Coordinates of C-alpha atoms in Angstrom, one line a residue:
X5 CA -0.4 -0.4 -0.2
X6 CA 0.9 3.5 -0.6
X7 CA 1.6 5.6 2.4
X8 CA -1.8 7.3 2.0
X9 CA -4.4 4.9 1.6
X10 CA -4.8 4.0 5.2
X11 CA -6.7 5.1 8.1
X12 CA -7.0 4.3 11.4
X13 CA -9.6 5.2 13.8
X14 CA -9.7 4.3 17.2
X15 CA -12.9 4.8 19.6
X16 CA -12.8 6.3 23.2
X17 CA -13.0 4.6 26.0
X18 CA -11.1 2.0 25.6
X19 CA -8.5 0.2 28.4
X20 CA -5.7 -1.9 28.1
X21 CA -5.1 -5.6 30.2
X22 CA -2.8 -8.8 29.6
X23 CA 0.1 -9.7 28.4
X24 CA 1.3 -9.0 25.2
X25 CA 4.7 -9.4 22.8
X26 CA 5.5 -6.7 20.9
X27 CA 7.3 -7.4 17.3
X28 CA 11.7 -8.2 17.4
X29 CA 13.0 -4.2 17.5
X30 CA 13.5 -2.6 14.2
X31 CA 17.3 -1.9 14.9
X32 CA 18.7 -5.0 15.8
X33 CA 17.2 -7.2 12.6
X34 CA 19.2 -4.7 10.3
X35 CA 22.3 -4.9 11.6
X36 CA 21.6 -9.3 12.2
X37 CA 21.2 -9.1 8.0
X38 CA 23.9 -6.5 7.8
X39 CA 26.8 -8.4 10.0
X40 CA 25.4 -12.6 9.3
X41 CA 25.8 -11.4 5.3
X42 CA 29.2 -10.1 6.0
X43 CA 30.8 -13.1 8.0
X44 CA 31.7 -16.4 7.0
X45 CA 29.5 -18.9 7.9
X46 CA 26.1 -19.4 8.8
X47 CA 24.3 -16.8 11.0
X48 CA 20.5 -17.9 12.6
X49 CA 18.4 -15.1 13.2
X50 CA 15.5 -15.3 15.3
X51 CA 13.0 -13.1 16.3
X52 CA 13.7 -10.6 12.7
X53 CA 11.7 -8.0 12.7
X54 CA 9.1 -8.7 9.2
X55 CA 8.0 -4.6 8.8
X56 CA 9.2 -2.9 5.5
X57 CA 12.4 -1.1 6.7
X58 CA 13.8 -4.2 7.5
X59 CA 12.5 -6.6 4.6
X60 CA 14.3 -3.3 2.4
X61 CA 17.9 -4.7 4.3
X62 CA 16.8 -7.8 3.3
X63 CA 16.2 -7.7 -0.2
X64 CA 19.5 -5.4 -0.8
X65 CA 21.7 -7.6 0.7
X66 CA 20.1 -11.0 -1.7
X67 CA 20.7 -8.6 -4.5
X68 CA 24.5 -8.5 -2.9
X69 CA 24.6 -12.0 -4.0
X70 CA 23.6 -13.2 -0.5
X71 CA 22.0 -16.4 0.0
X72 CA 19.0 -15.4 2.8
X73 CA 16.7 -17.9 3.6
X74 CA 12.9 -16.4 5.2
X75 CA 11.9 -15.0 7.3
X76 CA 9.4 -17.4 8.3
X77 CA 7.9 -16.9 11.7
X78 CA 11.2 -14.2 12.5
X79 CA 14.2 -16.3 11.8
X80 CA 15.8 -15.9 9.1
X81 CA 19.4 -18.1 8.1
X82 CA 22.2 -15.8 6.3
X83 CA 24.7 -18.1 4.3
X84 CA 27.3 -15.1 4.8
X85 CA 30.1 -14.2 2.1
X86 CA 32.6 -12.4 4.2
X87 CA 33.7 -9.5 3.9
X88 CA 34.6 -9.2 0.3
X89 CA 32.2 -11.6 -0.9
X90 CA 29.0 -8.8 -1.4
X91 CA 28.7 -8.6 -5.8
X92 CA 27.7 -6.0 -7.7
X93 CA 24.1 -5.2 -7.5
X94 CA 22.1 -5.2 -11.0
X95 CA 19.7 -2.1 -10.3
X96 CA 20.0 1.1 -7.8
X97 CA 19.1 -0.7 -3.6
X98 CA 15.7 0.7 -3.0
X99 CA 16.1 1.1 0.5
X100 CA 12.4 1.6 0.9
X101 CA 11.4 4.4 4.2
X102 CA 14.3 3.2 5.6
X103 CA 17.3 5.7 6.4
X104 CA 19.3 3.1 9.1
X105 CA 19.5 1.4 6.0
X106 CA 20.8 3.5 3.5
X107 CA 23.1 5.6 6.3
X108 CA 24.3 2.2 7.3
X109 CA 24.5 0.4 4.0
X110 CA 26.4 3.6 2.8
X111 CA 29.2 3.1 4.9
X112 CA 29.4 -0.4 4.2
X113 CA 29.3 0.2 0.2
X114 CA 31.6 2.2 0.8
X115 CA 34.4 0.2 1.1
X116 CA 33.5 -2.4 -2.0
X117 CA 35.1 -2.5 -5.4
X118 CA 31.7 -1.6 -6.9
X119 CA 29.8 1.0 -8.0
X120 CA 26.3 1.5 -6.1
X121 CA 23.3 3.2 -6.1
X122 CA 21.2 3.6 -3.0
X123 CA 17.2 5.3 -3.2
X124 CA 14.0 5.0 -1.8
X125 CA 10.8 6.4 -1.7
X126 CA 9.2 9.7 -1.5
X127 CA 9.9 10.7 2.4
X128 CA 12.9 8.7 2.1
X129 CA 14.5 10.4 -0.5
X130 CA 13.9 13.8 1.5
X131 CA 16.3 13.2 3.9
X132 CA 19.8 14.4 5.2
X133 CA 22.3 12.0 4.1
X134 CA 25.0 14.5 5.0
X135 CA 25.9 14.2 8.4
X136 CA 27.0 10.1 6.9
X137 CA 28.3 11.1 3.8
X138 CA 30.7 13.7 5.4
X139 CA 32.4 11.6 7.6
X140 CA 32.6 9.1 5.3
X141 CA 34.2 11.6 2.8
X142 CA 36.6 12.1 5.2
X143 CA 38.1 7.9 5.4
X144 CA 38.5 8.3 1.5
X145 CA 34.8 7.7 0.3
X146 CA 33.1 8.2 -2.6
X147 CA 29.3 9.3 -2.9
X148 CA 27.7 11.7 -5.2
X149 CA 24.1 12.2 -3.7
X150 CA 21.7 15.6 -5.0
X151 CA 23.2 18.7 -4.8
X152 CA 20.7 19.3 -1.3
X153 CA 22.4 16.7 0.0
X154 CA 19.4 14.0 -0.1
X155 CA 19.0 10.5 -2.3
X156 CA 20.1 9.2 -4.4
X157 CA 23.4 8.4 -3.4
X158 CA 25.4 7.2 -5.6
X159 CA 28.2 4.9 -4.1
X160 CA 31.2 4.9 -6.5
X161 CA 33.2 1.5 -5.9
X162 CA 37.4 1.3 -5.3
X163 CA 38.6 3.6 -3.2
X164 CA 40.7 2.7 -0.7
X165 CA 39.4 3.6 2.8
X166 CA 41.5 5.0 5.5
X167 CA 40.7 4.8 9.5
X168 CA 40.2 7.8 11.1
X169 CA 39.9 9.5 14.5
X170 CA 36.1 11.1 14.8
X171 CA 34.3 12.6 16.8
X172 CA 30.9 12.9 16.2
X173 CA 28.9 16.4 15.5
X174 CA 25.4 15.8 17.4
X175 CA 24.7 12.3 19.0
X176 CA 24.1 9.9 16.5
X177 CA 23.8 5.9 16.7
X178 CA 23.2 5.7 12.8
X179 CA 26.4 7.8 11.6
X180 CA 28.5 6.1 14.0
X181 CA 27.6 2.9 13.1
X182 CA 28.5 3.8 8.9
X183 CA 31.8 4.9 10.2
X184 CA 32.2 1.8 11.9
X185 CA 31.0 -0.1 9.2
X186 CA 33.0 1.9 6.6
X187 CA 35.9 1.1 9.4
X188 CA 35.6 -2.8 8.7
X189 CA 36.6 -2.1 4.9
X190 CA 39.8 0.7 6.4
X191 CA 43.6 0.6 6.3
X192 CA 44.3 1.9 10.6
X193 CA 42.2 2.1 13.1
X194 CA 38.6 4.2 12.8
X195 CA 37.5 5.1 16.2
X196 CA 34.5 7.4 17.2
X197 CA 34.1 10.0 19.7
X198 CA 30.5 10.6 20.8
X199 CA 28.6 13.8 22.5
X200 CA 26.0 11.4 24.0
X201 CA 25.5 8.0 24.8
X202 CA 23.3 6.3 21.2
X203 CA 21.9 3.1 21.1
X204 CA 25.4 0.8 21.1
X205 CA 23.5 -2.7 18.8
X206 CA 26.9 -1.8 16.5
X207 CA 29.2 -2.4 19.0
X208 CA 28.2 -5.1 20.7
X209 CA 27.6 -7.2 17.7
X210 CA 29.8 -6.5 16.5
X211 CA 32.0 -7.8 19.3
X212 CA 29.3 -11.0 19.4
X213 CA 30.4 -12.2 15.6
X214 CA 34.0 -12.0 17.2
X215 CA 35.7 -9.3 15.6
X216 CA 37.4 -7.0 18.8
X217 CA 35.7 -3.3 19.2
X218 CA 37.8 -1.5 21.9
X219 CA 35.1 0.8 24.0
X220 CA 35.7 2.7 26.4
X221 CA 33.4 6.2 28.4
X222 CA 32.5 7.5 24.9
X223 CA 34.0 6.5 22.0
X224 CA 34.4 3.0 20.5
X225 CA 37.3 2.4 18.3
X226 CA 38.1 -1.1 16.1
X227 CA 40.7 -2.1 13.6
X228 CA 40.0 -2.7 9.6
X229 CA 40.8 -5.9 8.0
X230 CA 39.3 -7.9 10.3
X231 CA 36.9 -11.2 10.4
X232 CA 33.0 -12.8 11.6
X233 CA 32.2 -15.4 12.3
X234 CA 28.5 -17.0 12.0
X235 CA 26.5 -16.7 15.0
X236 CA 23.9 -17.6 16.1
X237 CA 21.5 -14.2 16.9
X238 CA 18.0 -13.5 19.0
X239 CA 16.1 -9.7 18.3
X240 CA 14.9 -9.4 21.8
X241 CA 11.1 -7.0 21.4
X242 CA 11.4 -3.3 20.5
X243 CA 11.9 -1.1 23.2
X244 CA 10.3 1.5 20.3
X245 CA 7.3 -0.6 19.8
X246 CA 7.3 -1.0 23.0
X247 CA 6.4 2.5 23.6
X248 CA 3.3 2.9 22.9
X249 CA 2.1 0.1 24.8
X250 CA 3.9 1.7 28.1
X251 CA 2.3 5.3 27.6
X252 CA -1.6 4.5 26.1
X253 CA -1.9 2.3 29.4
X254 CA -0.1 4.7 31.5
X255 CA -3.4 7.5 31.1
X256 CA -6.3 5.4 29.7
X257 CA -7.6 4.5 33.8
X258 CA -7.9 0.9 34.8
X259 CA -4.9 -0.8 33.0
X260 CA -2.4 -2.8 34.0
X261 CA -0.7 -4.5 31.0
X262 CA 3.2 -6.5 30.4
X263 CA 4.9 -6.6 27.9
X264 CA 7.0 -9.5 27.4
X265 CA 10.9 -9.8 25.7
X266 CA 12.0 -5.8 25.9
X267 CA 14.9 -5.0 24.9
X268 CA 16.2 -2.9 27.6
X269 CA 19.9 -2.2 26.2
X270 CA 20.3 1.0 28.4
X271 CA 20.7 3.4 25.1
X272 CA 17.1 2.7 24.3
X273 CA 15.2 2.7 27.7
X274 CA 15.6 6.8 28.1
X275 CA 11.7 6.7 27.1
X276 CA 11.2 4.9 30.5
X277 CA 13.1 7.3 32.9
X278 CA 11.4 10.2 30.9
X279 CA 7.7 8.4 31.7
X280 CA 8.8 7.2 35.4
X281 CA 9.7 10.9 36.0
X282 CA 6.7 11.8 34.9
X283 CA 4.7 9.1 37.4
X284 CA 3.9 7.2 35.4
X285 CA 3.9 2.8 37.3
X286 CA 6.2 0.4 35.2
X287 CA 8.5 -2.3 36.8
X288 CA 10.6 -3.4 35.2
X289 CA 10.8 -7.9 35.8
X290 CA 12.8 -10.7 34.9
X291 CA 15.5 -8.5 33.8
X292 CA 18.2 -11.5 32.1
X293 CA 20.4 -11.8 29.3
X294 CA 19.5 -13.0 25.2
X295 CA 22.3 -12.6 22.7
X296 CA 24.2 -9.9 24.5
X297 CA 21.8 -7.8 24.9
X298 CA 20.2 -6.9 27.9
X299 CA 16.1 -8.2 28.0
X300 CA 13.2 -8.0 30.9
X301 CA 9.4 -8.4 31.4
X302 CA 7.7 -4.5 31.3
X303 CA 4.4 -4.2 34.1
X304 CA 3.1 -0.9 33.1
X305 CA -0.2 -0.3 35.3
X306 CA -2.5 3.7 35.0
X307 CA -1.4 6.1 36.8
X308 CA -1.9 10.2 36.6
X309 CA 1.6 12.4 34.7
X310 CA 2.7 14.9 35.9
X311 CA 3.8 17.6 33.2
X312 CA 8.1 18.1 33.8
X313 CA 10.9 19.7 31.7
X314 CA 12.8 16.6 30.0
X315 CA 16.3 16.7 31.3
X316 CA 18.6 17.0 28.1
X317 CA 20.8 14.1 28.7
X318 CA 17.6 12.0 28.0
X319 CA 16.9 13.4 24.5
X320 CA 19.3 10.8 22.7
X321 CA 18.2 7.8 24.7
X322 CA 14.2 8.1 23.6
X323 CA 15.2 10.3 20.3
X324 CA 12.8 7.9 18.6
X325 CA 10.3 7.4 21.1
X326 CA 9.3 11.6 21.5
X327 CA 6.2 10.5 19.3
X328 CA 4.5 8.4 22.4
X329 CA 5.9 10.9 24.8
X330 CA 4.2 13.7 23.2
X331 CA 1.2 12.2 23.8
X332 CA 1.8 11.2 27.6
X333 CA 2.8 14.8 28.0
X334 CA -0.9 15.9 26.1
X335 CA -2.6 14.1 29.2
X336 CA -0.6 14.9 31.5
X337 CA -1.3 17.3 34.5
X338 CA 1.0 20.8 34.4
X339 CA 3.3 21.4 31.5
X340 CA 5.7 19.5 29.7
X341 CA 8.8 21.3 27.6
X342 CA 11.1 19.3 25.6
X343 CA 14.4 21.0 24.2
X344 CA 17.2 19.6 22.5
X345 CA 15.8 17.5 19.8
X346 CA 16.0 19.2 17.0
X347 CA 17.0 16.0 15.1
X348 CA 13.1 15.1 15.2
X349 CA 12.6 17.7 12.8
X350 CA 14.7 15.8 10.5
X351 CA 12.5 12.0 10.9
X352 CA 10.5 10.3 8.4
X353 CA 8.4 13.6 9.6
X354 CA 8.9 16.7 10.9
X355 CA 7.8 15.4 13.9
X356 CA 7.9 18.1 16.3
X357 CA 5.8 20.0 13.6
X358 CA 3.2 17.0 12.7
X359 CA 3.1 16.2 15.9
X360 CA 2.3 19.5 17.0
X361 CA -0.1 20.2 14.3
X362 CA -2.6 17.1 15.4
X363 CA -2.5 17.7 19.2
X364 CA -3.3 21.6 18.2
X365 CA -6.6 19.8 16.1
X366 CA -7.6 18.0 19.1
X367 CA -7.5 21.0 21.4
X368 CA -4.6 20.1 23.2
X369 CA -1.9 23.8 23.6
X370 CA 1.3 22.9 21.8
X371 CA 4.4 25.0 20.9
X372 CA 6.2 24.4 18.6
X373 CA 10.3 25.2 19.0
X374 CA 13.5 24.9 17.0
X375 CA 14.3 22.1 19.0
X376 CA 11.3 20.9 20.8
X377 CA 8.1 21.7 21.7
X378 CA 5.9 23.2 24.8
X379 CA 3.0 21.0 25.5
X380 CA 0.1 22.3 27.8
X381 CA -1.7 18.3 29.4
X382 CA -5.3 18.2 29.1
X383 CA -8.3 16.0 27.8
X384 CA -7.5 15.6 24.3
X385 CA -11.1 15.9 21.6
X386 CA -11.8 14.2 19.3
X387 CA -11.0 14.5 15.6
X388 CA -8.9 14.0 12.3
X389 CA -5.5 14.6 11.8
X390 CA -1.9 13.9 9.5
X391 CA 0.5 11.1 10.1
X392 CA 2.0 12.7 7.2
X393 CA 3.1 8.9 6.2
X394 CA 4.9 9.2 10.0
X395 CA 4.8 5.4 11.4
X396 CA 5.2 6.8 15.6
X397 CA 2.8 9.4 14.7
X398 CA -0.3 7.3 13.5
X399 CA 0.5 5.2 16.4
X400 CA 0.8 7.7 19.0
X401 CA -2.1 9.1 17.8
X402 CA -3.5 6.0 18.2
X403 CA -3.1 5.7 22.1
X404 CA -4.1 9.8 22.0
X405 CA -7.7 8.5 21.7
X406 CA -7.9 6.3 25.1
X407 CA -8.2 9.9 26.6
X408 CA -9.9 11.6 24.2
X409 CA -13.3 12.5 24.4
X410 CA -14.3 11.6 20.9
X411 CA -12.8 9.1 17.9
X412 CA -9.6 10.1 16.7
X413 CA -9.1 8.6 12.3
X414 CA -5.2 8.9 11.4
X415 CA -5.0 9.5 7.9
X416 CA -1.4 8.0 5.8
X417 CA -0.8 4.9 8.6
X418 CA 0.1 2.0 5.7
X419 CA 3.8 2.7 7.0
X420 CA 2.8 1.5 10.2
X421 CA 4.1 -1.7 8.7
X422 CA 7.3 -0.6 8.8
X423 CA 8.0 -1.1 12.1
X424 CA 4.9 -2.9 13.5
X425 CA 3.7 -5.2 11.5
X426 CA 0.0 -6.6 13.0
X427 CA -0.2 -3.4 15.3
X428 CA -4.0 -3.4 15.1
X429 CA -5.2 -6.5 15.7
X430 CA -2.0 -6.5 18.8
X431 CA -3.0 -3.4 20.1
X432 CA -7.5 -4.5 19.4
X433 CA -7.1 -7.7 21.3
X434 CA -5.5 -6.1 24.3
X435 CA -8.2 -3.7 24.7
X436 CA -7.5 -0.8 21.8
X437 CA -11.1 0.3 20.1
X438 CA -9.2 0.6 16.5
X439 CA -10.0 -0.6 13.3
X440 CA -7.9 0.0 10.1
X441 CA -9.9 1.3 6.4
X442 CA -8.8 2.0 3.3
X443 CA -9.4 5.8 2.5
X444 CA -12.6 6.9 1.3
X445 CA -13.7 3.7 2.7

């Protein structure tokens, strides 16, 4: 489906209860395919997220000559070709709506002996890529973009890369990961220093594939020319997907919901910290480690939320969860202030403006700023909002209906399947009165 031909309609008055398991972590699913393809021997992945973003990565590596079986019920088998076994694709690689795929692939493909073109859908081809292509150029890569620095990316092969010591100007896991993947093909060491912690799935997974990775306070280094060995990966539930239910069960009355097997990587748990600052009742149960990643069950119960000033240190640890957090703020007592989050303006949509526009249509005072938002909480009205094809915006507004005075209709929602296939039946089974309809139905 195109991103403009599905509408979600959510009735007010629902509640969330029971136990459920959200789909596999998107970030880890992407990286499992990439590193499994570059490893020697077979890699088996369980819990793979069968959403459109991750399937775009999978299809790209098939086009690069990698034998990948599945996915079937979340199971994928990858026969790795080694760091130097990829083959030139016959056509441009379509990354769909996935910025993660494009930015990480840019680094990985910069070290190949052949040319590659990366393209995507209308949304992705508007997203900025210079944050990746400029530092890759410092390593010796040759990557052409549009005049505005947007895709398609034409990556010139056969260019020797040189390791470097690079300080990220803005905390970004995608840029860090892209440079580390290029570093696999570079002469010498590649070291990345980040100004604030970001998700560290790439570093953890590289070590899980047997590569020596040096990690210190805010710094990660690797030596080019290493080897990856196939392994077994179990993907935990995606905390970004769990975030919608954490917010929904906090704001609606009489809720008690347990989310099973959720990834609890400390670089990803900012959403829990922020919700707890607002007064949320979230309990972490049965903590354990699976495949090098911390995992736990989360039980969340209804709680009165209070507006807060969100600590800037938590912003990079919750960057993808702010659409859901904006809904929490809209239903909290008092004022919530977010700053230092300009990154939200260059996601699948301008999430600051799009969320502010939607909240205003629902009668909530929401003032967008250059790098955040100021929200005065209350009880949302019903109404119609536009997700602008942004899956996280769509799911966030679906949860807002739990506290709304009337039904909420959310337009342009087909891209929900990019990150959360099965969202509608899973949410409905937990108690959200949600229906999907084709636009015009």
